[in-house]
Structures are given as C-alpha cells and as structure tokens.
Short mmCIF file of C-alpha atoms and ligand atoms in Angstrom, two decimals:
data_model
loop_
_atom_site.label_atom_id
_atom_site.label_comp_id
_atom_site.label_asym_id
_atom_site.label_seq_id
_atom_site.Cartn_x
_atom_site.Cartn_y
_atom_site.Cartn_z
CA MET A 262 18.50 -15.96 6.27
CA ARG A 263 17.15 -12.59 3.63
CA ARG A 264 14.09 -10.78 4.85
CA LEU A 265 11.28 -9.04 1.91
CA VAL A 266 9.35 -6.42 3.89
CA MET A 267 6.39 -5.18 2.11
CA TRP A 268 5.27 -2.26 2.95
CA ASP A 269 1.20 -1.23 2.87
CA ILE A 270 1.93 3.60 2.08
CA ASP A 271 -1.23 4.87 3.43
CA HIS A 272 -1.75 5.07 6.96
CA THR A 273 1.14 2.86 7.22
CA LEU A 274 4.30 4.76 5.88
CA MET A 275 1.74 8.56 5.62
CA TYR A 276 -0.97 9.85 5.53
CA ALA A 277 -1.26 11.29 1.69
CA GLY A 278 -3.89 14.33 3.06
CA GLY A 279 -6.50 12.14 0.52
CA VAL A 280 -5.45 13.40 -2.23
CA GLY A 281 -6.32 9.42 -3.65
CA GLN A 282 -9.95 10.58 -2.72
CA MET A 283 -9.78 13.60 -4.23
CA ALA A 284 -8.68 12.02 -7.64
CA LEU A 285 -11.16 9.13 -7.66
CA GLY A 286 -13.75 12.22 -7.46
CA ALA A 287 -12.31 14.56 -10.30
CA ALA A 288 -11.71 10.99 -12.35
CA PHE A 289 -15.06 9.42 -11.92
CA THR A 290 -16.67 12.57 -12.27
CA ALA A 291 -14.75 13.38 -15.22
CA ALA A 292 -15.60 10.11 -16.44
CA THR A 293 -19.33 9.76 -15.92
CA GLY A 294 -20.42 12.85 -16.33
CA LEU A 295 -22.06 12.29 -12.56
CA PRO A 296 -21.12 14.05 -8.91
CA TYR A 297 -19.12 11.92 -7.09
CA ARG A 298 -20.18 10.79 -3.76
CA GLU A 299 -18.28 9.94 -1.61
CA THR A 300 -16.76 6.08 -0.41
CA ALA A 301 -16.15 5.27 3.23
CA LEU A 302 -14.52 1.72 2.03
CA MET A 303 -11.59 2.95 0.58
CA ALA A 304 -9.14 1.67 3.77
CA GLY A 305 -7.05 -1.84 2.64
CA ARG A 306 -8.58 -1.78 -0.49
CA THR A 307 -7.31 -1.61 -4.14
CA ASP A 308 -7.23 0.77 -6.46
CA ARG A 309 -9.59 -1.84 -8.73
CA ASP A 310 -12.01 -2.69 -6.25
CA ILE A 311 -12.56 1.00 -5.84
CA ALA A 312 -13.30 1.87 -8.50
CA VAL A 313 -15.57 -1.17 -9.05
CA GLN A 314 -17.33 -0.72 -5.52
CA THR A 315 -17.63 3.35 -6.84
CA PHE A 316 -18.89 2.55 -10.20
CA THR A 317 -21.33 0.04 -8.38
CA LEU A 318 -22.38 2.44 -5.80
CA HIS A 319 -23.52 4.95 -8.28
CA GLY A 320 -25.20 2.26 -10.06
CA VAL A 321 -22.84 2.72 -13.53
CA ALA A 322 -23.03 -0.54 -14.65
CA ASP A 323 -20.55 -1.96 -17.58
CA TYR A 324 -17.33 -0.04 -16.08
CA GLU A 325 -15.29 -3.47 -16.81
CA PRO A 326 -13.86 -2.29 -20.17
CA HIS A 327 -13.10 1.30 -19.13
CA LEU A 328 -11.23 0.50 -15.99
CA ASP A 329 -8.44 0.95 -17.87
CA GLY A 330 -8.90 4.10 -19.09
CA PHE A 331 -10.52 5.50 -15.51
CA PHE A 332 -7.54 4.29 -14.17
CA ASP A 333 -5.23 7.09 -16.42
CA VAL A 334 -7.90 9.75 -15.52
CA VAL A 335 -7.04 8.76 -12.05
CA VAL A 336 -3.34 9.00 -12.26
CA ALA A 337 -3.63 12.63 -14.20
CA GLU A 338 -6.17 13.27 -11.48
CA PHE A 339 -3.62 12.89 -8.86
CA LEU A 340 -0.35 14.50 -10.64
CA THR A 341 -2.50 17.77 -10.69
CA ARG A 342 -2.87 17.36 -6.99
CA GLN A 343 0.42 15.82 -6.09
CA HIS A 344 1.57 18.76 -3.83
CA LEU A 345 -1.08 18.47 -1.67
CA VAL A 346 0.26 14.85 -0.09
CA ARG A 347 3.28 17.37 1.16
CA GLU A 348 1.33 20.02 2.03
CA LYS A 349 -2.04 17.86 3.49
CA GLY A 350 -0.56 15.20 4.68
CA HIS A 351 2.51 13.38 6.55
CA LEU A 352 4.76 10.50 7.80
CA MET A 353 3.55 8.20 10.50
CA PRO A 354 6.23 7.96 13.25
CA GLY A 355 9.66 6.56 12.40
CA VAL A 356 9.21 6.88 9.15
CA PRO A 357 12.12 7.75 6.91
CA ASP A 358 14.19 6.67 9.72
CA VAL A 359 13.40 2.66 9.71
CA LEU A 360 12.93 2.59 6.40
CA THR A 361 16.89 4.22 5.99
CA ALA A 362 18.02 2.17 9.18
CA LEU A 363 17.07 -1.39 7.17
CA GLY A 364 18.67 -0.13 3.99
CA GLY A 365 21.88 -0.76 5.48
CA TRP A 366 20.76 -4.73 6.16
CA PRO A 367 22.52 -6.01 2.51
CA HIS A 368 19.85 -8.89 3.97
CA VAL A 369 16.92 -7.00 3.92
CA VAL A 370 14.84 -6.40 0.84
CA GLN A 371 11.86 -3.34 1.44
CA THR A 372 9.36 -2.63 -1.26
CA LEU A 373 5.40 -2.04 -1.72
CA VAL A 374 2.23 -3.90 -1.31
CA THR A 375 0.19 -1.42 -1.92
CA GLY A 376 -4.04 -0.52 -2.88
CA ASN A 377 -2.93 2.77 -4.92
CA LEU A 378 -2.23 2.47 -8.67
CA ARG A 379 1.73 2.37 -8.76
CA PRO A 380 2.50 6.20 -10.20
CA ILE A 381 0.70 7.06 -7.40
CA ALA A 382 2.61 5.39 -5.05
CA GLU A 383 5.54 6.29 -6.66
CA ALA A 384 4.73 9.76 -6.35
CA LYS A 385 3.74 9.81 -2.56
CA LEU A 386 7.07 7.73 -1.82
CA ALA A 387 8.70 10.84 -4.25
CA ALA A 388 6.39 13.50 -1.95
CA PHE A 389 8.07 12.46 1.14
CA GLY A 390 11.68 11.79 0.01
CA LEU A 391 11.00 7.76 0.47
CA THR A 392 11.37 7.65 -3.18
CA GLY A 393 14.90 4.58 -3.44
CA LEU A 394 14.42 3.30 -0.41
CA VAL A 395 12.03 0.63 -1.27
CA ASP A 396 12.93 -1.84 -4.78
CA MET A 397 9.29 -0.33 -6.82
CA GLU A 398 10.04 -3.08 -9.28
CA ILE A 399 8.97 -5.73 -7.32
CA GLY A 400 6.43 -4.13 -5.74
CA GLY A 401 2.28 -5.36 -5.77
CA TYR A 402 -0.11 -2.53 -6.34
CA GLY A 403 -3.99 -1.37 -7.05
CA THR A 404 -4.83 -2.61 -10.37
CA GLU A 405 -3.52 -6.12 -10.45
CA ASP A 406 -6.76 -8.01 -8.37
CA VAL A 407 -9.75 -7.06 -6.75
CA VAL A 408 -8.01 -8.75 -4.13
CA ARG A 409 -5.41 -7.56 -1.89
CA ALA A 410 -3.95 -11.02 -1.27
CA THR A 411 -2.62 -11.37 -5.64
CA LEU A 412 -0.96 -8.30 -4.11
CA VAL A 413 1.00 -9.81 -2.06
CA ARG A 414 1.50 -13.05 -4.17
CA ARG A 415 2.93 -10.84 -7.42
CA SER A 416 5.15 -9.08 -4.68
CA LEU A 417 6.48 -12.55 -3.83
CA GLU A 418 6.91 -13.72 -7.17
CA ARG A 419 8.87 -11.30 -8.36
CA ALA A 420 11.17 -10.69 -5.26
CA THR A 421 11.68 -15.10 -5.92
CA ALA A 422 12.54 -14.27 -9.23
CA LEU A 423 14.97 -11.13 -8.58
CA HIS A 424 16.70 -12.27 -5.49
CA GLY A 425 15.22 -15.95 -5.49
CA GLU A 426 13.57 -17.77 -3.30
CA PHE A 427 12.27 -16.32 0.41
CA SER A 428 11.19 -18.61 2.70
CA ALA A 429 7.87 -17.40 4.47
CA ALA A 430 8.64 -16.63 7.91
CA ASP A 431 11.20 -14.18 6.52
CA VAL A 432 8.31 -12.26 4.79
CA PHE A 433 6.56 -9.60 6.07
CA VAL A 434 3.50 -7.59 5.82
CA VAL A 435 3.18 -4.21 7.00
CA GLY A 436 0.21 -2.69 7.30
CA ASP A 437 -2.33 -1.52 9.01
CA THR A 438 -5.66 -2.57 8.10
CA VAL A 439 -7.30 -6.13 8.59
CA HIS A 440 -7.58 -6.91 4.70
CA ASP A 441 -3.07 -6.28 5.10
CA VAL A 442 -3.29 -8.26 7.54
CA THR A 443 -5.74 -11.43 6.03
CA ALA A 444 -3.82 -10.79 2.91
CA ALA A 445 -0.20 -11.79 4.55
CA LEU A 446 -2.20 -14.66 5.79
CA ALA A 447 -3.46 -15.70 2.60
CA ASN A 448 0.18 -16.07 1.61
CA GLY A 449 1.54 -18.29 4.76
CA VAL A 450 3.85 -14.54 5.79
CA THR A 451 4.09 -12.68 8.55
CA ALA A 452 1.25 -10.06 9.37
CA ILE A 453 2.70 -7.19 11.17
CA ALA A 454 0.02 -4.78 12.01
CA VAL A 455 0.34 -0.82 13.05
CA ALA A 456 -2.38 1.04 14.50
CA THR A 457 -1.83 4.42 12.55
CA GLY A 458 -4.75 4.29 10.30
CA GLY A 459 -9.26 3.44 11.42
CA THR A 460 -8.84 -0.01 12.87
CA THR A 461 -7.81 -0.71 16.53
CA ALA A 462 -5.34 -2.70 17.59
CA ALA A 463 -7.52 -5.23 19.04
CA ASP A 464 -9.01 -5.41 15.93
CA LEU A 465 -5.93 -6.14 14.61
CA ALA A 466 -4.68 -8.66 16.65
CA ALA A 467 -8.37 -10.81 15.97
CA ALA A 468 -7.87 -10.17 12.94
CA GLY A 469 -4.67 -12.34 13.14
CA ALA A 470 -1.89 -9.91 13.58
CA HIS A 471 1.90 -11.80 13.89
CA MET A 472 2.28 -8.51 16.25
CA VAL A 473 0.84 -5.38 16.67
CA LEU A 474 2.40 -2.15 17.03
CA ASP A 475 1.19 1.59 18.03
CA ASP A 476 3.16 2.72 15.30
CA LEU A 477 6.61 2.91 13.99
CA GLY A 478 7.97 4.82 16.22
CA ASP A 479 10.44 2.73 17.96
CA VAL A 480 12.71 2.88 15.56
CA GLU A 481 15.27 0.33 17.04
CA ALA A 482 12.58 -2.21 18.58
CA VAL A 483 11.33 -2.06 14.50
CA VAL A 484 14.27 -2.21 12.52
CA ARG A 485 15.01 -5.65 15.54
CA LEU A 486 11.92 -6.71 14.31
CA LEU A 487 12.32 -6.79 11.05
CA ALA A 488 15.63 -7.36 10.12
CA GLY A 489 15.94 -10.28 12.69
CA ALA A 490 19.53 -11.28 13.77
CA PRO A 491 21.63 -11.45 10.35
CA ASP A 492 24.25 -14.38 9.89
MG1 MG B 700 -3.70 1.14 4.63
#
C-alpha cells in the first residue's frame, strides 16, 4: 500500500495573512489602472478562476491573452510582501507536526493541491519552514485550470508517473472548502475536510466529505487516518 496526500494550503495548513489578496489587488491596479474592489469569492478557488472573476467583475474584457503576464505581476507583488505571511499569518493546529510525522512513513507521499500560483505556494511554505515536507514537483497549482478538480487530476498524473499507480482509496485530498471536497469526489478519491476555514463542518459534510475534522490538532489521530496501517 502506498498513500498520496494532497494538501490544500490556505486555511488548511495556514492562514497566510491575506498577502495573496493584497498581491492580487496591487497587480490588478498595476495591470489595468483601475482601483481594485475586493471580492469575497477567493476561498477554495484556483488563482486562474479568481483572476477571471476579478477582471469580469471590474468590467474588464479581453483579459485572456494577458493572464500569464498578469500572474507574473501577482507573483512579483506577493514576493515584495513575503515577510508579511509570517508577520500576519499563522500555521493551523497540528501543522507542521502532522506533515513531519507523515514524512517518517516511506509509504506516504505528500504534495500540494492548491489554488495558489506555484511560486506563491512555495513562498508560503518557505515562510513557515515547511519547504521539503511535501514534493512540490507532483502538485497541482492555480494556473492549471479554473476548475479545482483538474488540479487534483494533474497532481495524480504526476504522482503516478513518478511513483506508479495509486489505488483511488489511498489518495487523500485535505482541504477546508466545498471546492476541495468536490474536486476530490470528481476524481473518485478520498475527501478529508478540515473546518479551519470559513466553511462549517456541517456544510463540508453535506458536500460529501468522507471525513470532517475540526482541525489537524490531534496529530496522532490525523497521522493514523492518513498513513493507515502500512504493510
Ligand atoms: Mg483552502
């Protein structure tokens, strides 16, 4: 048995201080000259989805050819504020202990499935010393589609190419929104929801999560759940 754990970042592993939203706003104004009006629709969505919605909500058409350039500006704006992730943000309960403990099991592979742009995902992990606990090369990231389920599929393809076939029952998506849950279910893998974001445990359960945890604070139990009983 081999297990694959796909971690969401925001509100699952950490609160990153709202730096992503700041970077998006600054990049939007730099790219369009327009004042940025915050949208409340970020949680669980991919950065490509968020960018498309942001342009649309501000009445900007014909953004599609400029999206890649826009993402570069978002990353640059994020990196100038990188220090704020640690200043304003915090890790969720049980992190990094759960990731460190799972790293001790050779049959467990950990990666990221996040709506974040990859350089931003890397910067957020680095801010809290989590770099190296997950294999970022086989992750799924926010530029890859507006639909989060595609990110899970891409990550599964990359993990399979590197490690061989995983049984669907041994693949776990861990996240805090209904989008994480539906993305897991769309790929036939296990959805573990944590109620450390803005979505209630009841709503996560109603979305079809296989299991809902209040948080990752019971390290032993979470590790037992994700690592299972190795051969
Ligand atoms: Mg999240």
